[in-house]
Amino acid sequence: MTENGSSPTSRRALLLAAGSAGVAALTAACSGPAGTGGAAREPSAPASPAAPSASPSPGGSTPSCVLTVEAGAGPYYLGLDRVRSDIREDRDGVPFRLDLTVVRAGSGCRPVAGAAVDVWHADASGTYSTGGAAFLRGTQVTDGAGRCAFRTVVPGWYAGLAPHIHFKVRPDSRRETTSQLFFPEDLLLTVYARPPYDRRRAPEHPNARDDRYRASGAAMTLAPVPDGGGYRAAYTVGLA
């Protein structure tokens, strides 16, 4: 499958890259019952809330926010409002947990509560769910600390594109921010040597061949750490 037509939108979003420091303090946000349509329901708060992890600005503790161009949603976004934290369903793959924090970068990185966050990505074979299927898709609502979590698998590669996870943040009914997160290439090559990814021959350089990665990979690449038999990473999305 390809993502033809996923050109960047004209609107710009403030995105704050969060490192993996403090990830161990996070626990999964409780998932709401799966369903389609309607407003997303508020999950319970993760345990031991921590401030967004980022480099403090000179002379203070306010994180430095990075301005980047918003990425297009591509042809595979489905507004299902399928409220759940575990989006794996029957998909095999190396487990991956993604912790997201949404903040107002223009207001001292103040947490944004009640924002709907959608994620979606390809499975180990590079296939997206379409039609009536909904694997590797889900929505969570940020808690009072602006956070939510998703349990999924490391995405596979397809169509010459760098492996990625799409996300869309909807702080209210009028605004939204859409972008995508990448993975370090050395981690991808390690994962792709394991089943079920090894059923296909992985590209030698999964990221470098994608001009979108070359344009924004420095700001949008996660820093995963081992987590049991898989990995986990945190990222903070800063809205204007």
PDB file of C-alpha atoms in Angstrom:
ATOM      1  CA  MET A   1       0.000   0.000   0.000  1.00  0.00           C
ATOM      2  CA  THR A   2       1.109   3.571  -0.523  1.00  0.00           C
ATOM      3  CA  GLU A   3       0.372   6.928   1.029  1.00  0.00           C
ATOM      4  CA  ASN A   4       0.080   8.901  -2.151  1.00  0.00           C
ATOM      5  CA  GLY A   5      -1.613  12.203  -1.499  1.00  0.00           C
ATOM      6  CA  SER A   6      -0.233  12.637   2.011  1.00  0.00           C
ATOM      7  CA  SER A   7       1.182  16.095   1.298  1.00  0.00           C
ATOM      8  CA  PRO A   8       1.833  18.342   4.316  1.00  0.00           C
ATOM      9  CA  THR A   9      -0.983  20.686   5.255  1.00  0.00           C
ATOM     10  CA  SER A  10      -0.517  24.439   5.211  1.00  0.00           C
ATOM     11  CA  ARG A  11      -1.182  24.818   8.926  1.00  0.00           C
ATOM     12  CA  ARG A  12       1.848  24.577  11.201  1.00  0.00           C
ATOM     13  CA  ALA A  13       1.893  22.838  14.573  1.00  0.00           C
ATOM     14  CA  LEU A  14       4.160  23.210  17.561  1.00  0.00           C
ATOM     15  CA  LEU A  15       5.619  19.834  18.467  1.00  0.00           C
ATOM     16  CA  LEU A  16       7.799  19.259  21.493  1.00  0.00           C
ATOM     17  CA  ALA A  17      10.084  16.222  21.265  1.00  0.00           C
ATOM     18  CA  ALA A  18      10.178  14.391  24.573  1.00  0.00           C
ATOM     19  CA  GLY A  19      13.055  12.103  25.490  1.00  0.00           C
ATOM     20  CA  SER A  20      12.684   8.792  27.219  1.00  0.00           C
ATOM     21  CA  ALA A  21      13.689  10.134  30.649  1.00  0.00           C
ATOM     22  CA  GLY A  22      10.933   9.478  33.139  1.00  0.00           C
ATOM     23  CA  VAL A  23       9.203   6.884  30.957  1.00  0.00           C
ATOM     24  CA  ALA A  24       9.556   4.270  33.657  1.00  0.00           C
ATOM     25  CA  ALA A  25       7.347   6.416  35.911  1.00  0.00           C
ATOM     26  CA  LEU A  26       4.436   6.143  33.521  1.00  0.00           C
ATOM     27  CA  THR A  27       1.798   3.407  33.505  1.00  0.00           C
ATOM     28  CA  ALA A  28      -0.831   2.704  30.889  1.00  0.00           C
ATOM     29  CA  ALA A  29      -3.887   4.897  30.744  1.00  0.00           C
ATOM     30  CA  CYS A  30      -6.982   2.792  31.270  1.00  0.00           C
ATOM     31  CA  SER A  31      -8.760   2.100  28.032  1.00  0.00           C
ATOM     32  CA  GLY A  32     -12.407   2.845  27.565  1.00  0.00           C
ATOM     33  CA  PRO A  33     -14.669   0.238  25.977  1.00  0.00           C
ATOM     34  CA  ALA A  34     -14.140  -0.153  22.252  1.00  0.00           C
ATOM     35  CA  GLY A  35     -16.831   1.403  20.149  1.00  0.00           C
ATOM     36  CA  THR A  36     -17.495   3.492  17.091  1.00  0.00           C
ATOM     37  CA  GLY A  37     -18.973   6.945  16.892  1.00  0.00           C
ATOM     38  CA  GLY A  38     -19.750   9.387  19.648  1.00  0.00           C
ATOM     39  CA  ALA A  39     -17.453  11.348  21.897  1.00  0.00           C
ATOM     40  CA  ALA A  40     -14.369   9.736  23.377  1.00  0.00           C
ATOM     41  CA  ARG A  41     -14.602   8.900  27.059  1.00  0.00           C
ATOM     42  CA  GLU A  42     -12.077  10.062  29.640  1.00  0.00           C
ATOM     43  CA  PRO A  43      -9.592   7.364  30.733  1.00  0.00           C
ATOM     44  CA  SER A  44      -8.392   7.162  34.291  1.00  0.00           C
ATOM     45  CA  ALA A  45      -5.155   8.999  35.007  1.00  0.00           C
ATOM     46  CA  PRO A  46      -1.785   7.227  34.748  1.00  0.00           C
ATOM     47  CA  ALA A  47      -0.048   6.605  38.031  1.00  0.00           C
ATOM     48  CA  SER A  48       2.691   8.904  39.318  1.00  0.00           C
ATOM     49  CA  PRO A  49       2.216  11.865  36.952  1.00  0.00           C
ATOM     50  CA  ALA A  50       5.440  13.518  35.850  1.00  0.00           C
ATOM     51  CA  ALA A  51       6.145  16.786  34.111  1.00  0.00           C
ATOM     52  CA  PRO A  52       6.750  16.693  30.332  1.00  0.00           C
ATOM     53  CA  SER A  53      10.317  15.539  29.736  1.00  0.00           C
ATOM     54  CA  ALA A  54      12.345  17.964  27.660  1.00  0.00           C
ATOM     55  CA  SER A  55      15.436  20.117  27.887  1.00  0.00           C
ATOM     56  CA  PRO A  56      14.768  23.172  30.048  1.00  0.00           C
ATOM     57  CA  SER A  57      15.226  26.578  28.511  1.00  0.00           C
ATOM     58  CA  PRO A  58      18.211  28.644  29.667  1.00  0.00           C
ATOM     59  CA  GLY A  59      17.635  30.157  33.093  1.00  0.00           C
ATOM     60  CA  GLY A  60      14.388  28.342  33.778  1.00  0.00           C
ATOM     61  CA  SER A  61      12.503  25.040  33.900  1.00  0.00           C
ATOM     62  CA  THR A  62      10.104  25.653  30.996  1.00  0.00           C
ATOM     63  CA  PRO A  63      10.708  23.102  28.210  1.00  0.00           C
ATOM     64  CA  SER A  64      11.972  24.422  24.889  1.00  0.00           C
ATOM     65  CA  CYS A  65       9.374  23.977  22.141  1.00  0.00           C
ATOM     66  CA  VAL A  66      10.332  23.106  18.573  1.00  0.00           C
ATOM     67  CA  LEU A  67       8.373  24.449  15.620  1.00  0.00           C
ATOM     68  CA  THR A  68       7.879  21.975  12.791  1.00  0.00           C
ATOM     69  CA  VAL A  69       5.619  21.538   9.768  1.00  0.00           C
ATOM     70  CA  GLU A  70       2.546  19.415  10.380  1.00  0.00           C
ATOM     71  CA  ALA A  71       2.431  16.187   8.363  1.00  0.00           C
ATOM     72  CA  GLY A  72      -0.578  15.059   6.342  1.00  0.00           C
ATOM     73  CA  ALA A  73      -2.869  12.321   7.615  1.00  0.00           C
ATOM     74  CA  GLY A  74      -2.473  10.221   4.475  1.00  0.00           C
ATOM     75  CA  PRO A  75      -5.241   8.158   2.874  1.00  0.00           C
ATOM     76  CA  TYR A  76      -5.678   5.713   5.762  1.00  0.00           C
ATOM     77  CA  TYR A  77      -7.085   7.913   8.513  1.00  0.00           C
ATOM     78  CA  LEU A  78     -10.508   6.758   9.712  1.00  0.00           C
ATOM     79  CA  GLY A  79     -12.392   8.874  12.242  1.00  0.00           C
ATOM     80  CA  LEU A  80     -13.768   5.903  14.140  1.00  0.00           C
ATOM     81  CA  ASP A  81     -13.475   7.285  17.681  1.00  0.00           C
ATOM     82  CA  ARG A  82     -12.705   3.736  18.754  1.00  0.00           C
ATOM     83  CA  VAL A  83     -11.851   4.489  22.364  1.00  0.00           C
ATOM     84  CA  ARG A  84      -9.220   2.090  23.639  1.00  0.00           C
ATOM     85  CA  SER A  85      -5.622   2.029  24.808  1.00  0.00           C
ATOM     86  CA  ASP A  86      -4.697  -1.445  23.516  1.00  0.00           C
ATOM     87  CA  ILE A  87      -5.086  -1.281  19.732  1.00  0.00           C
ATOM     88  CA  ARG A  88      -3.362  -4.543  18.772  1.00  0.00           C
ATOM     89  CA  GLU A  89      -6.383  -6.810  18.291  1.00  0.00           C
ATOM     90  CA  ASP A  90      -5.059  -9.908  16.458  1.00  0.00           C
ATOM     91  CA  ARG A  91      -1.917  -8.295  15.017  1.00  0.00           C
ATOM     92  CA  ASP A  92       1.393 -10.001  15.772  1.00  0.00           C
ATOM     93  CA  GLY A  93       4.553  -7.983  16.253  1.00  0.00           C
ATOM     94  CA  VAL A  94       7.104  -6.681  18.731  1.00  0.00           C
ATOM     95  CA  PRO A  95       5.150  -4.979  21.550  1.00  0.00           C
ATOM     96  CA  PHE A  96       5.406  -1.217  21.717  1.00  0.00           C
ATOM     97  CA  ARG A  97       3.952   1.229  24.188  1.00  0.00           C
ATOM     98  CA  LEU A  98       3.579   4.900  23.250  1.00  0.00           C
ATOM     99  CA  ASP A  99       3.033   7.505  25.979  1.00  0.00           C
ATOM    100  CA  LEU A 100       1.851  10.867  24.656  1.00  0.00           C
ATOM    101  CA  THR A 101       1.549  14.154  26.523  1.00  0.00           C
ATOM    102  CA  VAL A 102      -0.295  17.138  25.028  1.00  0.00           C
ATOM    103  CA  VAL A 103       0.639  20.643  26.214  1.00  0.00           C
ATOM    104  CA  ARG A 104       0.108  24.294  25.230  1.00  0.00           C
ATOM    105  CA  ALA A 105       3.579  25.362  24.180  1.00  0.00           C
ATOM    106  CA  GLY A 106       2.487  28.993  23.994  1.00  0.00           C
ATOM    107  CA  SER A 107       1.305  28.876  27.616  1.00  0.00           C
ATOM    108  CA  GLY A 108       4.393  27.569  29.359  1.00  0.00           C
ATOM    109  CA  CYS A 109       3.741  24.000  28.208  1.00  0.00           C
ATOM    110  CA  ARG A 110       0.531  23.812  30.241  1.00  0.00           C
ATOM    111  CA  PRO A 111      -1.050  20.325  30.001  1.00  0.00           C
ATOM    112  CA  VAL A 112      -4.106  20.029  27.751  1.00  0.00           C
ATOM    113  CA  ALA A 113      -6.791  17.896  29.371  1.00  0.00           C
ATOM    114  CA  GLY A 114      -9.709  16.406  27.453  1.00  0.00           C
ATOM    115  CA  ALA A 115      -8.015  16.323  24.035  1.00  0.00           C
ATOM    116  CA  ALA A 116      -8.927  13.407  21.775  1.00  0.00           C
ATOM    117  CA  VAL A 117      -5.801  11.692  20.450  1.00  0.00           C
ATOM    118  CA  ASP A 118      -6.019   9.285  17.500  1.00  0.00           C
ATOM    119  CA  VAL A 119      -3.199   6.953  16.450  1.00  0.00           C
ATOM    120  CA  TRP A 120      -3.030   4.612  13.459  1.00  0.00           C
ATOM    121  CA  HIS A 121      -0.306   2.718  11.611  1.00  0.00           C
ATOM    122  CA  ALA A 122       0.547  -0.305   9.483  1.00  0.00           C
ATOM    123  CA  ASP A 123       1.011  -3.815  10.851  1.00  0.00           C
ATOM    124  CA  ALA A 124       4.143  -5.962  10.581  1.00  0.00           C
ATOM    125  CA  SER A 125       3.373  -6.726   6.929  1.00  0.00           C
ATOM    126  CA  GLY A 126       2.914  -3.043   6.059  1.00  0.00           C
ATOM    127  CA  THR A 127      -0.887  -3.283   5.865  1.00  0.00           C
ATOM    128  CA  TYR A 128      -3.400  -0.777   7.267  1.00  0.00           C
ATOM    129  CA  SER A 129      -6.843  -1.761   8.505  1.00  0.00           C
ATOM    130  CA  THR A 130      -9.569  -0.627   6.123  1.00  0.00           C
ATOM    131  CA  GLY A 131     -13.263  -1.210   5.579  1.00  0.00           C
ATOM    132  CA  GLY A 132     -14.785  -2.728   8.687  1.00  0.00           C
ATOM    133  CA  ALA A 133     -11.440  -3.612  10.283  1.00  0.00           C
ATOM    134  CA  ALA A 134      -9.897  -1.412  12.971  1.00  0.00           C
ATOM    135  CA  PHE A 135      -6.659  -3.096  14.040  1.00  0.00           C
ATOM    136  CA  LEU A 136      -3.848  -0.736  15.063  1.00  0.00           C
ATOM    137  CA  ARG A 137      -6.251   2.189  15.378  1.00  0.00           C
ATOM    138  CA  GLY A 138      -7.509   3.813  18.528  1.00  0.00           C
ATOM    139  CA  THR A 139      -8.496   6.975  20.340  1.00  0.00           C
ATOM    140  CA  GLN A 140      -7.762   8.125  23.878  1.00  0.00           C
ATOM    141  CA  VAL A 141      -8.695  11.299  25.760  1.00  0.00           C
ATOM    142  CA  THR A 142      -5.931  13.059  27.669  1.00  0.00           C
ATOM    143  CA  ASP A 143      -6.204  13.117  31.445  1.00  0.00           C
ATOM    144  CA  GLY A 144      -5.657  16.085  33.754  1.00  0.00           C
ATOM    145  CA  ALA A 145      -1.897  15.900  33.143  1.00  0.00           C
ATOM    146  CA  GLY A 146      -2.442  15.970  29.372  1.00  0.00           C
ATOM    147  CA  ARG A 147      -1.426  12.339  28.960  1.00  0.00           C
ATOM    148  CA  CYS A 148      -2.609   9.137  27.344  1.00  0.00           C
ATOM    149  CA  ALA A 149      -1.027   5.821  26.388  1.00  0.00           C
ATOM    150  CA  PHE A 150      -1.352   3.259  23.608  1.00  0.00           C
ATOM    151  CA  ARG A 151      -0.266  -0.382  23.497  1.00  0.00           C
ATOM    152  CA  THR A 152       0.524  -1.531  19.996  1.00  0.00           C
ATOM    153  CA  VAL A 153       3.336  -3.156  17.965  1.00  0.00           C
ATOM    154  CA  VAL A 154       6.293  -1.725  16.090  1.00  0.00           C
ATOM    155  CA  PRO A 155       4.970  -0.887  12.592  1.00  0.00           C
ATOM    156  CA  GLY A 156       6.262  -2.594   9.464  1.00  0.00           C
ATOM    157  CA  TRP A 157       7.582  -0.908   6.330  1.00  0.00           C
ATOM    158  CA  TYR A 158       5.893  -0.376   2.993  1.00  0.00           C
ATOM    159  CA  ALA A 159       6.057   1.602  -0.251  1.00  0.00           C
ATOM    160  CA  GLY A 160       9.484   3.087   0.259  1.00  0.00           C
ATOM    161  CA  LEU A 161       8.359   5.071   3.313  1.00  0.00           C
ATOM    162  CA  ALA A 162      10.078   5.249   6.681  1.00  0.00           C
ATOM    163  CA  PRO A 163       8.107   3.182   9.220  1.00  0.00           C
ATOM    164  CA  HIS A 164       5.919   5.535  11.231  1.00  0.00           C
ATOM    165  CA  ILE A 165       2.971   5.995  13.566  1.00  0.00           C
ATOM    166  CA  HIS A 166       0.409   8.649  12.648  1.00  0.00           C
ATOM    167  CA  PHE A 167      -1.267  10.733  15.324  1.00  0.00           C
ATOM    168  CA  LYS A 168      -3.966  13.379  15.335  1.00  0.00           C
ATOM    169  CA  VAL A 169      -4.712  15.593  18.342  1.00  0.00           C
ATOM    170  CA  ARG A 170      -8.145  17.240  18.580  1.00  0.00           C
ATOM    171  CA  PRO A 171      -8.182  19.620  21.557  1.00  0.00           C
ATOM    172  CA  ASP A 172     -11.683  20.797  20.602  1.00  0.00           C
ATOM    173  CA  SER A 173     -14.220  20.510  17.779  1.00  0.00           C
ATOM    174  CA  ARG A 174     -12.605  23.279  15.704  1.00  0.00           C
ATOM    175  CA  ARG A 175      -8.897  22.510  15.740  1.00  0.00           C
ATOM    176  CA  GLU A 176      -6.625  19.545  15.127  1.00  0.00           C
ATOM    177  CA  THR A 177      -2.904  18.797  14.782  1.00  0.00           C
ATOM    178  CA  THR A 178      -1.693  15.864  12.684  1.00  0.00           C
ATOM    179  CA  SER A 179       1.799  14.449  12.359  1.00  0.00           C
ATOM    180  CA  GLN A 180       3.785  11.211  12.480  1.00  0.00           C
ATOM    181  CA  LEU A 181       6.479   9.652  14.631  1.00  0.00           C
ATOM    182  CA  PHE A 182       9.501   7.701  13.365  1.00  0.00           C
ATOM    183  CA  PHE A 183      11.825   5.091  14.879  1.00  0.00           C
ATOM    184  CA  PRO A 184      15.641   4.903  15.059  1.00  0.00           C
ATOM    185  CA  GLU A 185      16.940   2.878  12.135  1.00  0.00           C
ATOM    186  CA  ASP A 186      19.132   0.589  14.244  1.00  0.00           C
ATOM    187  CA  LEU A 187      16.112  -0.390  16.341  1.00  0.00           C
ATOM    188  CA  LEU A 188      14.058  -1.085  13.218  1.00  0.00           C
ATOM    189  CA  LEU A 189      16.723  -3.394  11.801  1.00  0.00           C
ATOM    190  CA  THR A 190      16.856  -5.274  15.113  1.00  0.00           C
ATOM    191  CA  VAL A 191      13.071  -5.642  15.197  1.00  0.00           C
ATOM    192  CA  TYR A 192      12.802  -6.615  11.535  1.00  0.00           C
ATOM    193  CA  ALA A 193      15.125  -9.565  12.111  1.00  0.00           C
ATOM    194  CA  ARG A 194      12.464 -11.038  14.409  1.00  0.00           C
ATOM    195  CA  PRO A 195       9.196 -12.758  13.488  1.00  0.00           C
ATOM    196  CA  PRO A 196       6.742 -11.894  12.058  1.00  0.00           C
ATOM    197  CA  TYR A 197       8.698  -9.112  10.317  1.00  0.00           C
ATOM    198  CA  ASP A 198      11.329 -11.534   9.006  1.00  0.00           C
ATOM    199  CA  ARG A 199       8.793 -13.081   6.645  1.00  0.00           C
ATOM    200  CA  ARG A 200       9.842 -10.303   4.285  1.00  0.00           C
ATOM    201  CA  ARG A 201      13.272  -8.981   3.431  1.00  0.00           C
ATOM    202  CA  ALA A 202      13.679  -5.675   5.230  1.00  0.00           C
ATOM    203  CA  PRO A 203      15.236  -2.695   3.439  1.00  0.00           C
ATOM    204  CA  GLU A 204      18.860  -1.990   4.365  1.00  0.00           C
ATOM    205  CA  HIS A 205      17.981   1.595   5.298  1.00  0.00           C
ATOM    206  CA  PRO A 206      14.284   1.817   6.265  1.00  0.00           C
ATOM    207  CA  ASN A 207      14.415   5.560   7.043  1.00  0.00           C
ATOM    208  CA  ALA A 208      16.968   7.201   4.773  1.00  0.00           C
ATOM    209  CA  ARG A 209      15.012   6.476   1.578  1.00  0.00           C
ATOM    210  CA  ASP A 210      12.047   8.621   2.725  1.00  0.00           C
ATOM    211  CA  ASP A 211      12.248  12.377   2.027  1.00  0.00           C
ATOM    212  CA  ARG A 212       9.688  13.015   4.788  1.00  0.00           C
ATOM    213  CA  TYR A 213      12.054  11.448   7.293  1.00  0.00           C
ATOM    214  CA  ARG A 214      14.945  13.471   5.943  1.00  0.00           C
ATOM    215  CA  ALA A 215      12.865  16.634   6.354  1.00  0.00           C
ATOM    216  CA  SER A 216      11.526  16.097   9.887  1.00  0.00           C
ATOM    217  CA  GLY A 217      13.093  12.941  11.306  1.00  0.00           C
ATOM    218  CA  ALA A 218      15.422  14.828  13.626  1.00  0.00           C
ATOM    219  CA  ALA A 219      12.458  16.316  15.503  1.00  0.00           C
ATOM    220  CA  MET A 220       9.978  13.461  15.129  1.00  0.00           C
ATOM    221  CA  THR A 221      12.026  10.333  15.883  1.00  0.00           C
ATOM    222  CA  LEU A 222      11.185   8.526  19.109  1.00  0.00           C
ATOM    223  CA  ALA A 223      13.778   7.327  21.617  1.00  0.00           C
ATOM    224  CA  PRO A 224      12.458   3.873  22.585  1.00  0.00           C
ATOM    225  CA  VAL A 225      13.809   1.928  25.544  1.00  0.00           C
ATOM    226  CA  PRO A 226      13.490  -1.828  26.192  1.00  0.00           C
ATOM    227  CA  ASP A 227      10.303  -2.857  27.951  1.00  0.00           C
ATOM    228  CA  GLY A 228       9.962  -6.572  28.624  1.00  0.00           C
ATOM    229  CA  GLY A 229       9.924  -8.284  25.237  1.00  0.00           C
ATOM    230  CA  GLY A 230       9.331  -5.024  23.407  1.00  0.00           C
ATOM    231  CA  TYR A 231       9.894  -1.282  23.679  1.00  0.00           C
ATOM    232  CA  ARG A 232       8.294   1.886  24.986  1.00  0.00           C
ATOM    233  CA  ALA A 233       8.752   5.579  24.253  1.00  0.00           C
ATOM    234  CA  ALA A 234       7.303   8.929  25.280  1.00  0.00           C
ATOM    235  CA  TYR A 235       6.598  12.018  23.202  1.00  0.00           C
ATOM    236  CA  THR A 236       5.128  15.392  24.087  1.00  0.00           C
ATOM    237  CA  VAL A 237       3.008  17.250  21.547  1.00  0.00           C
ATOM    238  CA  GLY A 238       2.999  20.999  22.057  1.00  0.00           C
ATOM    239  CA  LEU A 239       0.062  22.936  20.640  1.00  0.00           C
ATOM    240  CA  ALA A 240       0.183  26.668  19.908  1.00  0.00           C
TER     241      ALA A 240
END
